[in-house]
């Protein structure tokens, strides 16, 4: 069906979305990663597409299919994810949903590390680039930059801190304490934190939360939103 422009409030705008984990190699058979299914990030890419945006999805390794009608860049590491995001600029909207590994192994082994009688190896780690903070302070910064904060403790204080430190316009704060059952599940209870305050959203399926975010983005950019 052909949608009216009113139903595609982000028509003519471009968006870049990160999703999924990153994998940081230890050796050819092992890696460090965060838990992430990619479901929320992929749903946000699809919701922005449905709202009419021209979407680039930069995805770490996930088992999900590529969303239709979205240009997908597949990456493994945080460094590759940052390069792919920078290559997608300029963009009007950026939403960083990926669970980026905070550290990589400083010296990846090109040979498989074998178990020996000397016991386990120790791994020296190096800090990964912060993609949200880099783009939040970038010369080609998109007009609207949104990040996530998945926290088990001090949710709102941590979200406000990330908002400021990373140069974001909004942080979607998500309680991932073990009681919540969010990780890998189908629902999220989000608080949207901006410089203006905190908006509490009800518990929503990840695709409904994505649709709500697309609507919030359209309203924030002064685009008409379907009621
Ligand atoms: N993020 C990113 N690049 C990183 C780390 C995080 O782009 N290297 C983004 C995430 O995609 C998310 C936001 O920053 O949008 C917050 O991620 P989070 O892991 O909560 O923040 P950190 O600064 O890594 O802090 P923490 O010590 O809580 O992990
Ligand atoms: Ca982190």
PDB file of C-alpha atoms and ligand atoms in Angstrom:
ATOM      1  CA  UNK A   1       0.000   0.000   0.000  1.00  0.00           C
ATOM      2  CA  UNK A   2       1.132   3.542  -0.700  1.00  0.00           C
ATOM      3  CA  UNK A   3       1.281   5.476   2.544  1.00  0.00           C
ATOM      4  CA  UNK A   4       0.468   9.160   2.654  1.00  0.00           C
ATOM      5  CA  UNK A   5       3.307  11.546   3.579  1.00  0.00           C
ATOM      6  CA  UNK A   6       1.505  12.171   6.845  1.00  0.00           C
ATOM      7  CA  UNK A   7       2.066   8.546   7.753  1.00  0.00           C
ATOM      8  CA  UNK A   8       5.740   8.747   6.829  1.00  0.00           C
ATOM      9  CA  UNK A   9       6.845  11.673   8.987  1.00  0.00           C
ATOM     10  CA  UNK A  10      10.551  10.930   8.501  1.00  0.00           C
ATOM     11  CA  UNK A  11      10.415  10.874   4.677  1.00  0.00           C
ATOM     12  CA  UNK A  12      13.466  12.587   3.210  1.00  0.00           C
ATOM     13  CA  UNK A  13      15.565  12.026   6.355  1.00  0.00           C
ATOM     14  CA  UNK A  14      18.392   9.537   6.812  1.00  0.00           C
ATOM     15  CA  UNK A  15      19.092   7.496   9.917  1.00  0.00           C
ATOM     16  CA  UNK A  16      21.882   5.247  11.149  1.00  0.00           C
ATOM     17  CA  UNK A  17      21.186   2.598  13.794  1.00  0.00           C
ATOM     18  CA  UNK A  18      23.619   0.266  15.578  1.00  0.00           C
ATOM     19  CA  UNK A  19      22.370  -3.079  16.862  1.00  0.00           C
ATOM     20  CA  UNK A  20      23.550  -6.345  18.363  1.00  0.00           C
ATOM     21  CA  UNK A  21      26.773  -7.128  20.199  1.00  0.00           C
ATOM     22  CA  UNK A  22      30.313  -6.732  18.996  1.00  0.00           C
ATOM     23  CA  UNK A  23      32.752  -9.649  19.052  1.00  0.00           C
ATOM     24  CA  UNK A  24      36.333  -8.887  20.030  1.00  0.00           C
ATOM     25  CA  UNK A  25      38.638 -11.725  19.012  1.00  0.00           C
ATOM     26  CA  UNK A  26      40.973 -13.400  21.506  1.00  0.00           C
ATOM     27  CA  UNK A  27      42.269 -15.861  18.926  1.00  0.00           C
ATOM     28  CA  UNK A  28      40.747 -17.449  15.784  1.00  0.00           C
ATOM     29  CA  UNK A  29      38.225 -19.454  17.836  1.00  0.00           C
ATOM     30  CA  UNK A  30      37.417 -17.276  20.856  1.00  0.00           C
ATOM     31  CA  UNK A  31      36.005 -13.820  21.502  1.00  0.00           C
ATOM     32  CA  UNK A  32      34.755 -11.384  24.166  1.00  0.00           C
ATOM     33  CA  UNK A  33      31.208 -10.109  23.766  1.00  0.00           C
ATOM     34  CA  UNK A  34      28.225  -8.550  25.534  1.00  0.00           C
ATOM     35  CA  UNK A  35      24.820 -10.178  25.663  1.00  0.00           C
ATOM     36  CA  UNK A  36      22.556  -8.763  22.968  1.00  0.00           C
ATOM     37  CA  UNK A  37      19.981 -10.363  20.703  1.00  0.00           C
ATOM     38  CA  UNK A  38      19.770  -7.310  18.422  1.00  0.00           C
ATOM     39  CA  UNK A  39      15.974  -7.448  18.637  1.00  0.00           C
ATOM     40  CA  UNK A  40      15.485  -3.902  19.947  1.00  0.00           C
ATOM     41  CA  UNK A  41      17.984  -2.317  17.541  1.00  0.00           C
ATOM     42  CA  UNK A  42      16.637  -4.164  14.509  1.00  0.00           C
ATOM     43  CA  UNK A  43      13.075  -3.197  15.522  1.00  0.00           C
ATOM     44  CA  UNK A  44      14.124   0.456  15.724  1.00  0.00           C
ATOM     45  CA  UNK A  45      15.709   0.302  12.260  1.00  0.00           C
ATOM     46  CA  UNK A  46      12.450  -1.161  10.904  1.00  0.00           C
ATOM     47  CA  UNK A  47      10.308   1.442  12.704  1.00  0.00           C
ATOM     48  CA  UNK A  48      12.381   4.325  11.299  1.00  0.00           C
ATOM     49  CA  UNK A  49      12.061   2.748   7.845  1.00  0.00           C
ATOM     50  CA  UNK A  50       8.283   2.486   8.306  1.00  0.00           C
ATOM     51  CA  UNK A  51       8.236   6.160   9.297  1.00  0.00           C
ATOM     52  CA  UNK A  52       9.835   6.940   5.924  1.00  0.00           C
ATOM     53  CA  UNK A  53      13.508   7.382   6.826  1.00  0.00           C
ATOM     54  CA  UNK A  54      16.350   6.114   4.659  1.00  0.00           C
ATOM     55  CA  UNK A  55      17.950   3.720   7.178  1.00  0.00           C
ATOM     56  CA  UNK A  56      21.445   2.248   7.479  1.00  0.00           C
ATOM     57  CA  UNK A  57      21.648  -0.515  10.090  1.00  0.00           C
ATOM     58  CA  UNK A  58      25.143  -1.324  11.363  1.00  0.00           C
ATOM     59  CA  UNK A  59      24.765  -4.728  12.955  1.00  0.00           C
ATOM     60  CA  UNK A  60      27.115  -6.836  15.016  1.00  0.00           C
ATOM     61  CA  UNK A  61      26.789 -10.642  14.874  1.00  0.00           C
ATOM     62  CA  UNK A  62      23.130 -11.616  15.435  1.00  0.00           C
ATOM     63  CA  UNK A  63      20.938 -14.523  14.366  1.00  0.00           C
ATOM     64  CA  UNK A  64      18.163 -12.196  13.144  1.00  0.00           C
ATOM     65  CA  UNK A  65      17.428 -11.758   9.434  1.00  0.00           C
ATOM     66  CA  UNK A  66      18.274  -8.402   7.856  1.00  0.00           C
ATOM     67  CA  UNK A  67      15.209  -6.138   7.930  1.00  0.00           C
ATOM     68  CA  UNK A  68      13.741  -5.524   4.463  1.00  0.00           C
ATOM     69  CA  UNK A  69      14.149  -2.097   2.933  1.00  0.00           C
ATOM     70  CA  UNK A  70      17.090  -1.160   5.141  1.00  0.00           C
ATOM     71  CA  UNK A  71      20.707  -0.962   4.073  1.00  0.00           C
ATOM     72  CA  UNK A  72      22.586  -3.338   6.415  1.00  0.00           C
ATOM     73  CA  UNK A  73      26.323  -3.255   7.168  1.00  0.00           C
ATOM     74  CA  UNK A  74      27.557  -6.364   8.997  1.00  0.00           C
ATOM     75  CA  UNK A  75      30.490  -5.902  11.376  1.00  0.00           C
ATOM     76  CA  UNK A  76      32.237  -7.918  14.083  1.00  0.00           C
ATOM     77  CA  UNK A  77      34.251  -5.551  16.261  1.00  0.00           C
ATOM     78  CA  UNK A  78      33.685  -2.139  17.863  1.00  0.00           C
ATOM     79  CA  UNK A  79      36.387  -0.631  15.644  1.00  0.00           C
ATOM     80  CA  UNK A  80      34.587  -1.942  12.543  1.00  0.00           C
ATOM     81  CA  UNK A  81      31.259  -0.677  13.898  1.00  0.00           C
ATOM     82  CA  UNK A  82      32.664   2.829  14.392  1.00  0.00           C
ATOM     83  CA  UNK A  83      34.116   2.866  10.849  1.00  0.00           C
ATOM     84  CA  UNK A  84      30.804   1.730   9.353  1.00  0.00           C
ATOM     85  CA  UNK A  85      28.884   4.378  11.311  1.00  0.00           C
ATOM     86  CA  UNK A  86      31.307   7.121  10.253  1.00  0.00           C
ATOM     87  CA  UNK A  87      30.997   5.958   6.637  1.00  0.00           C
ATOM     88  CA  UNK A  88      27.199   6.389   6.899  1.00  0.00           C
ATOM     89  CA  UNK A  89      27.503  10.107   7.784  1.00  0.00           C
ATOM     90  CA  UNK A  90      26.113  12.620   7.160  1.00  0.00           C
ATOM     91  CA  UNK A  91      22.809  11.431   8.623  1.00  0.00           C
ATOM     92  CA  UNK A  92      19.906  13.286  10.206  1.00  0.00           C
ATOM     93  CA  UNK A  93      19.247  10.763  12.970  1.00  0.00           C
ATOM     94  CA  UNK A  94      21.503   8.325  14.844  1.00  0.00           C
ATOM     95  CA  UNK A  95      20.282   5.698  17.303  1.00  0.00           C
ATOM     96  CA  UNK A  96      22.929   3.633  19.095  1.00  0.00           C
ATOM     97  CA  UNK A  97      21.415   0.449  20.424  1.00  0.00           C
ATOM     98  CA  UNK A  98      24.401  -1.893  20.046  1.00  0.00           C
ATOM     99  CA  UNK A  99      25.827  -3.567  23.142  1.00  0.00           C
ATOM    100  CA  UNK A 100      29.397  -2.657  22.252  1.00  0.00           C
ATOM    101  CA  UNK A 101      32.133  -4.609  24.050  1.00  0.00           C
ATOM    102  CA  UNK A 102      33.897  -2.093  26.278  1.00  0.00           C
ATOM    103  CA  UNK A 103      37.251  -3.788  25.872  1.00  0.00           C
ATOM    104  CA  UNK A 104      39.102  -5.718  23.225  1.00  0.00           C
ATOM    105  CA  UNK A 105      42.093  -7.985  23.641  1.00  0.00           C
ATOM    106  CA  UNK A 106      45.153  -5.775  23.278  1.00  0.00           C
ATOM    107  CA  UNK A 107      47.101  -8.307  21.208  1.00  0.00           C
ATOM    108  CA  UNK A 108      44.830 -10.729  19.350  1.00  0.00           C
ATOM    109  CA  UNK A 109      46.579 -14.063  18.801  1.00  0.00           C
ATOM    110  CA  UNK A 110      46.581 -15.179  15.168  1.00  0.00           C
ATOM    111  CA  UNK A 111      47.197 -18.769  16.298  1.00  0.00           C
ATOM    112  CA  UNK A 112      44.833 -20.706  18.536  1.00  0.00           C
ATOM    113  CA  UNK A 113      45.923 -20.414  22.182  1.00  0.00           C
ATOM    114  CA  UNK A 114      46.391 -23.954  23.545  1.00  0.00           C
ATOM    115  CA  UNK A 115      45.725 -25.133  27.079  1.00  0.00           C
ATOM    116  CA  UNK A 116      49.019 -25.888  28.770  1.00  0.00           C
ATOM    117  CA  UNK A 117      50.274 -27.230  32.093  1.00  0.00           C
ATOM    118  CA  UNK A 118      51.178 -23.628  33.013  1.00  0.00           C
ATOM    119  CA  UNK A 119      47.466 -22.896  33.469  1.00  0.00           C
ATOM    120  CA  UNK A 120      45.194 -20.239  31.985  1.00  0.00           C
ATOM    121  CA  UNK A 121      46.596 -17.319  29.985  1.00  0.00           C
ATOM    122  CA  UNK A 122      46.046 -13.779  31.172  1.00  0.00           C
ATOM    123  CA  UNK A 123      44.539 -11.355  28.683  1.00  0.00           C
ATOM    124  CA  UNK A 124      45.642  -7.736  28.490  1.00  0.00           C
ATOM    125  CA  UNK A 125      42.670  -5.598  27.459  1.00  0.00           C
ATOM    126  CA  UNK A 126      42.468  -2.254  25.662  1.00  0.00           C
ATOM    127  CA  UNK A 127      39.453   0.078  25.814  1.00  0.00           C
ATOM    128  CA  UNK A 128      37.286   0.217  22.709  1.00  0.00           C
ATOM    129  CA  UNK A 129      36.238   3.487  21.087  1.00  0.00           C
ATOM    130  CA  UNK A 130      32.901   4.771  22.377  1.00  0.00           C
ATOM    131  CA  UNK A 131      30.828   5.038  19.207  1.00  0.00           C
ATOM    132  CA  UNK A 132      27.988   7.091  20.719  1.00  0.00           C
ATOM    133  CA  UNK A 133      30.385   9.542  22.389  1.00  0.00           C
ATOM    134  CA  UNK A 134      32.479   9.848  19.219  1.00  0.00           C
ATOM    135  CA  UNK A 135      29.446  10.607  17.051  1.00  0.00           C
ATOM    136  CA  UNK A 136      27.869  12.793  19.765  1.00  0.00           C
ATOM    137  CA  UNK A 137      30.903  15.098  19.514  1.00  0.00           C
ATOM    138  CA  UNK A 138      31.596  14.607  15.799  1.00  0.00           C
ATOM    139  CA  UNK A 139      32.137  17.334  13.195  1.00  0.00           C
ATOM    140  CA  UNK A 140      29.389  15.565  11.197  1.00  0.00           C
ATOM    141  CA  UNK A 141      27.155  15.012  14.239  1.00  0.00           C
ATOM    142  CA  UNK A 142      23.609  14.075  13.180  1.00  0.00           C
ATOM    143  CA  UNK A 143      20.966  16.588  14.313  1.00  0.00           C
ATOM    144  CA  UNK A 144      19.430  14.015  16.646  1.00  0.00           C
ATOM    145  CA  UNK A 145      21.575  11.499  18.552  1.00  0.00           C
ATOM    146  CA  UNK A 146      19.951   8.853  20.747  1.00  0.00           C
ATOM    147  CA  UNK A 147      21.638   6.238  22.947  1.00  0.00           C
ATOM    148  CA  UNK A 148      20.628   3.444  25.277  1.00  0.00           C
ATOM    149  CA  UNK A 149      21.626   2.733  28.844  1.00  0.00           C
ATOM    150  CA  UNK A 150      21.033  -0.789  30.090  1.00  0.00           C
ATOM    151  CA  UNK A 151      21.628  -0.722  33.832  1.00  0.00           C
ATOM    152  CA  UNK A 152      21.138  -2.982  36.824  1.00  0.00           C
ATOM    153  CA  UNK A 153      21.619  -0.133  39.375  1.00  0.00           C
ATOM    154  CA  UNK A 154      21.061   3.656  39.626  1.00  0.00           C
ATOM    155  CA  UNK A 155      19.227   3.660  36.286  1.00  0.00           C
ATOM    156  CA  UNK A 156      18.328   7.337  35.976  1.00  0.00           C
ATOM    157  CA  UNK A 157      21.551   8.758  37.433  1.00  0.00           C
ATOM    158  CA  UNK A 158      23.588   6.612  35.051  1.00  0.00           C
ATOM    159  CA  UNK A 159      21.370   7.565  32.116  1.00  0.00           C
ATOM    160  CA  UNK A 160      21.712  11.306  32.852  1.00  0.00           C
ATOM    161  CA  UNK A 161      25.451  10.912  33.172  1.00  0.00           C
ATOM    162  CA  UNK A 162      25.655   9.142  29.791  1.00  0.00           C
ATOM    163  CA  UNK A 163      23.430  11.794  28.191  1.00  0.00           C
ATOM    164  CA  UNK A 164      25.870  14.539  29.190  1.00  0.00           C
ATOM    165  CA  UNK A 165      29.146  12.714  28.803  1.00  0.00           C
ATOM    166  CA  UNK A 166      28.368  11.259  25.380  1.00  0.00           C
ATOM    167  CA  UNK A 167      26.733  14.359  23.857  1.00  0.00           C
ATOM    168  CA  UNK A 168      23.403  12.618  23.247  1.00  0.00           C
ATOM    169  CA  UNK A 169      19.985  14.290  22.908  1.00  0.00           C
ATOM    170  CA  UNK A 170      18.194  11.370  24.538  1.00  0.00           C
ATOM    171  CA  UNK A 171      19.032   8.181  26.383  1.00  0.00           C
ATOM    172  CA  UNK A 172      16.598   5.293  26.486  1.00  0.00           C
ATOM    173  CA  UNK A 173      17.123   3.936  29.979  1.00  0.00           C
ATOM    174  CA  UNK A 174      16.361   0.268  30.392  1.00  0.00           C
ATOM    175  CA  UNK A 175      16.359  -1.646  33.675  1.00  0.00           C
ATOM    176  CA  UNK A 176      18.144  -4.942  33.066  1.00  0.00           C
ATOM    177  CA  UNK A 177      18.343  -6.110  36.675  1.00  0.00           C
ATOM    178  CA  UNK A 178      17.955  -9.913  36.830  1.00  0.00           C
ATOM    179  CA  UNK A 179      14.403  -9.525  38.238  1.00  0.00           C
ATOM    180  CA  UNK A 180      13.281  -7.726  35.051  1.00  0.00           C
ATOM    181  CA  UNK A 181      13.708 -10.462  32.427  1.00  0.00           C
ATOM    182  CA  UNK A 182      14.563  -7.955  29.681  1.00  0.00           C
ATOM    183  CA  UNK A 183      17.712  -9.578  28.322  1.00  0.00           C
ATOM    184  CA  UNK A 184      16.732 -11.686  25.322  1.00  0.00           C
ATOM    185  CA  UNK A 185      13.056 -11.217  26.191  1.00  0.00           C
ATOM    186  CA  UNK A 186      10.398  -9.560  24.064  1.00  0.00           C
ATOM    187  CA  UNK A 187       9.411  -6.599  26.286  1.00  0.00           C
ATOM    188  CA  UNK A 188      11.169  -3.450  27.495  1.00  0.00           C
ATOM    189  CA  UNK A 189      10.166  -0.868  30.097  1.00  0.00           C
ATOM    190  CA  UNK A 190      11.878   2.304  28.943  1.00  0.00           C
ATOM    191  CA  UNK A 191      12.405   5.693  30.499  1.00  0.00           C
ATOM    192  CA  UNK A 192      13.337   8.333  27.961  1.00  0.00           C
ATOM    193  CA  UNK A 193      15.842  10.716  29.521  1.00  0.00           C
ATOM    194  CA  UNK A 194      16.550  14.122  27.936  1.00  0.00           C
ATOM    195  CA  UNK A 195      17.812  17.470  29.199  1.00  0.00           C
ATOM    196  CA  UNK A 196      14.127  18.331  29.792  1.00  0.00           C
ATOM    197  CA  UNK A 197      13.462  15.424  32.140  1.00  0.00           C
ATOM    198  CA  UNK A 198      12.267  11.833  32.176  1.00  0.00           C
ATOM    199  CA  UNK A 199       9.391  10.336  30.215  1.00  0.00           C
ATOM    200  CA  UNK A 200       8.180   6.991  31.587  1.00  0.00           C
ATOM    201  CA  UNK A 201       6.920   4.580  28.971  1.00  0.00           C
ATOM    202  CA  UNK A 202       4.728   1.598  29.813  1.00  0.00           C
ATOM    203  CA  UNK A 203       6.051  -1.935  29.417  1.00  0.00           C
ATOM    204  CA  UNK A 204       6.059  -2.462  25.651  1.00  0.00           C
ATOM    205  CA  UNK A 205       6.984  -5.195  23.214  1.00  0.00           C
ATOM    206  CA  UNK A 206      10.288  -4.285  21.537  1.00  0.00           C
ATOM    207  CA  UNK A 207       8.597  -3.441  18.225  1.00  0.00           C
ATOM    208  CA  UNK A 208       6.029  -1.242  19.991  1.00  0.00           C
ATOM    209  CA  UNK A 209       8.827   0.531  21.864  1.00  0.00           C
ATOM    210  CA  UNK A 210      10.565   1.028  18.509  1.00  0.00           C
ATOM    211  CA  UNK A 211       7.408   2.535  16.991  1.00  0.00           C
ATOM    212  CA  UNK A 212       7.036   4.829  19.959  1.00  0.00           C
ATOM    213  CA  UNK A 213      10.639   5.979  19.584  1.00  0.00           C
ATOM    214  CA  UNK A 214      10.106   6.680  15.867  1.00  0.00           C
ATOM    215  CA  UNK A 215       7.068   8.788  16.791  1.00  0.00           C
ATOM    216  CA  UNK A 216       9.018  10.630  19.474  1.00  0.00           C
ATOM    217  CA  UNK A 217      11.838  11.326  16.999  1.00  0.00           C
ATOM    218  CA  UNK A 218       9.383  12.666  14.406  1.00  0.00           C
ATOM    219  CA  UNK A 219       7.735  14.943  16.982  1.00  0.00           C
ATOM    220  CA  UNK A 220      11.119  16.140  18.249  1.00  0.00           C
ATOM    221  CA  UNK A 221      12.153  16.985  14.666  1.00  0.00           C
ATOM    222  CA  UNK A 222       8.872  18.851  14.166  1.00  0.00           C
ATOM    223  CA  UNK A 223       7.506  16.309  11.683  1.00  0.00           C
ATOM    224  CA  UNK A 224       3.785  15.545  11.655  1.00  0.00           C
ATOM    225  CA  UNK A 225       3.011  12.301  13.431  1.00  0.00           C
ATOM    226  CA  UNK A 226       0.034  10.045  12.823  1.00  0.00           C
ATOM    227  CA  UNK A 227      -2.347  10.077  15.736  1.00  0.00           C
TER     228      UNK A 227
HETATM  229  N1  LIG B   1      28.225   2.704  23.369  1.00  0.00           N
HETATM  230  C1  LIG B   1      28.941   2.871  22.207  1.00  0.00           C
HETATM  231  N2  LIG B   1      30.245   2.462  22.147  1.00  0.00           N
HETATM  232  C2  LIG B   1      30.828   1.889  23.224  1.00  0.00           C
HETATM  233  C3  LIG B   1      30.102   1.712  24.412  1.00  0.00           C
HETATM  234  C4  LIG B   1      28.789   2.128  24.457  1.00  0.00           C
HETATM  235  O1  LIG B   1      28.406   3.401  21.234  1.00  0.00           O
HETATM  236  N3  LIG B   1      32.108   1.514  23.138  1.00  0.00           N
HETATM  237  C5  LIG B   1      26.833   3.189  23.393  1.00  0.00           C
HETATM  238  C6  LIG B   1      25.792   2.098  23.464  1.00  0.00           C
HETATM  239  O2  LIG B   1      25.399   1.682  22.162  1.00  0.00           O
HETATM  240  C7  LIG B   1      24.661   2.798  24.201  1.00  0.00           C
HETATM  241  C8  LIG B   1      25.385   3.754  25.126  1.00  0.00           C
HETATM  242  O3  LIG B   1      26.679   3.964  24.550  1.00  0.00           O
HETATM  243  O4  LIG B   1      23.877   3.573  23.328  1.00  0.00           O
HETATM  244  C9  LIG B   1      25.540   3.303  26.534  1.00  0.00           C
HETATM  245  O5  LIG B   1      26.223   2.071  26.561  1.00  0.00           O
HETATM  246  P1  LIG B   1      26.726   1.517  27.944  1.00  0.00           P
HETATM  247  O6  LIG B   1      27.437   0.228  27.753  1.00  0.00           O
HETATM  248  O7  LIG B   1      25.562   1.554  28.883  1.00  0.00           O
HETATM  249  O8  LIG B   1      27.731   2.691  28.368  1.00  0.00           O
HETATM  250  P2  LIG B   1      29.242   2.683  28.814  1.00  0.00           P
HETATM  251  O9  LIG B   1      29.722   4.076  28.605  1.00  0.00           O
HETATM  252  O10 LIG B   1      30.001   1.612  28.132  1.00  0.00           O
HETATM  253  O11 LIG B   1      29.179   2.454  30.365  1.00  0.00           O
HETATM  254  P3  LIG B   1      29.151   1.094  31.254  1.00  0.00           P
HETATM  255  O12 LIG B   1      30.363   1.200  32.114  1.00  0.00           O
HETATM  256  O13 LIG B   1      27.856   1.232  32.034  1.00  0.00           O
HETATM  257  O14 LIG B   1      29.152  -0.104  30.355  1.00  0.00           O
HETATM  258 CA1  LIG B   2      29.458  -0.603  28.186  1.00  0.00          CA
END
